[in-house]
Tab-separated table of C-alpha atoms in Angstrom:
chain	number	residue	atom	x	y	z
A	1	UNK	CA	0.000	0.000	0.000
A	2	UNK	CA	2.656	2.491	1.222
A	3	UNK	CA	4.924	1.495	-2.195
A	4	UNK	CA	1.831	2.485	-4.268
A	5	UNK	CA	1.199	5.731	-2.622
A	6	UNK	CA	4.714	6.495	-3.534
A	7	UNK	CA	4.772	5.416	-6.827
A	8	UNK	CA	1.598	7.891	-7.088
A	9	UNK	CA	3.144	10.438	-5.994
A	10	UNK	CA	6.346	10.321	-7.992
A	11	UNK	CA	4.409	10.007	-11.052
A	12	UNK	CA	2.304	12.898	-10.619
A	13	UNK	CA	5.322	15.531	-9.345
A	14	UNK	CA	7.314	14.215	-12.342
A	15	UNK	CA	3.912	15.135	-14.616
A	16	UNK	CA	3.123	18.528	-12.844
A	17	UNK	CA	6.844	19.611	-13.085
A	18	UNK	CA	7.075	20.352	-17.025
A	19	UNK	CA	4.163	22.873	-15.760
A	20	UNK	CA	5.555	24.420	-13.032
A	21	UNK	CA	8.222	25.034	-14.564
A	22	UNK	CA	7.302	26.467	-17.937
A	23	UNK	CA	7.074	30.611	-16.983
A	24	UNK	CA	4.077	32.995	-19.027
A	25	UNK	CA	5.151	36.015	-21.191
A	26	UNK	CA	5.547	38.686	-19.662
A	27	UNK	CA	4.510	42.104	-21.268
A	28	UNK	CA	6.944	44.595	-21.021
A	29	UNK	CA	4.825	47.615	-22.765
A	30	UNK	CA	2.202	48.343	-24.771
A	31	UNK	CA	1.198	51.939	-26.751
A	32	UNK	CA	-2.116	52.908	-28.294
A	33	UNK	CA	-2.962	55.883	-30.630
A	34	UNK	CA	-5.720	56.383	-32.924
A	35	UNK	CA	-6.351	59.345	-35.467
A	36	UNK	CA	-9.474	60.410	-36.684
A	37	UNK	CA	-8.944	62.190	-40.351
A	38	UNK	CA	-11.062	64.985	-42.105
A	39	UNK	CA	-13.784	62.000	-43.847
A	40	UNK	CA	-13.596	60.362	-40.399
A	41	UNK	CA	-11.573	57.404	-41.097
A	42	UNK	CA	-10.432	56.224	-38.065
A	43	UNK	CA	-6.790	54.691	-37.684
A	44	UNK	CA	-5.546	53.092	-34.927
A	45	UNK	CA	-1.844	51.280	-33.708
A	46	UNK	CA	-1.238	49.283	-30.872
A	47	UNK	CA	2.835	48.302	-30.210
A	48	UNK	CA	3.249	45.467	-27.844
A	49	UNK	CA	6.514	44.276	-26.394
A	50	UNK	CA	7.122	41.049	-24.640
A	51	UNK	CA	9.420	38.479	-23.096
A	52	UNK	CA	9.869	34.833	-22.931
A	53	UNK	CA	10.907	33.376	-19.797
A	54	UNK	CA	14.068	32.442	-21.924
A	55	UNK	CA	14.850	36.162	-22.457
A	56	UNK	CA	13.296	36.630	-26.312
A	57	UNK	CA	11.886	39.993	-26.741
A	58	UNK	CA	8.615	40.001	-29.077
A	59	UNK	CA	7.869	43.165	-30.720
A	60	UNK	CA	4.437	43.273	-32.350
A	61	UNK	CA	2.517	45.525	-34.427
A	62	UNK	CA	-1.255	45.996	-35.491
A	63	UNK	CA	-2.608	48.976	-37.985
A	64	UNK	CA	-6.116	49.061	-37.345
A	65	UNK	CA	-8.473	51.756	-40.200
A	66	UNK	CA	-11.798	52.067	-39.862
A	67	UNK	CA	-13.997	53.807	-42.399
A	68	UNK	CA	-17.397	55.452	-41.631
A	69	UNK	CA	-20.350	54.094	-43.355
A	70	UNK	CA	-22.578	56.247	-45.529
């Protein structure tokens, strides 16, 4: 019985561990801006840095225009 519970144990710390030990990004900074234009098209950026638990920075970019409907 005692031999079991062990086994059990071992089994589940060595399946929980690739979890613990795998980090989440971490964002490092993010910007926002939007212009509005003279036919009221709307443009917006957003710039969003972030970083691996391994050290990678990730820069990312997204161009958003919106046009008014007539």
């Amino acid at each position: 019985m005692k031999n079991r519970m062990v086994v059990i144990c071992v089994a589940t710390s060595v399946l929980a561990l690739p979890f613990l030990l795998v980090g989440c990004d971490r964002q490092v900074s993010k910007t926002q801006s939007s212009s509005v234009s003279s036919d009221g098209t709307v443009k917006s950026k957003e710039k969003t840095v972030t970083q691996t638990p391994d050290g990678t920075v990730t820069k990312t970019e997204e161009t958003k225009t919106t046009a008014p409907s007539n």
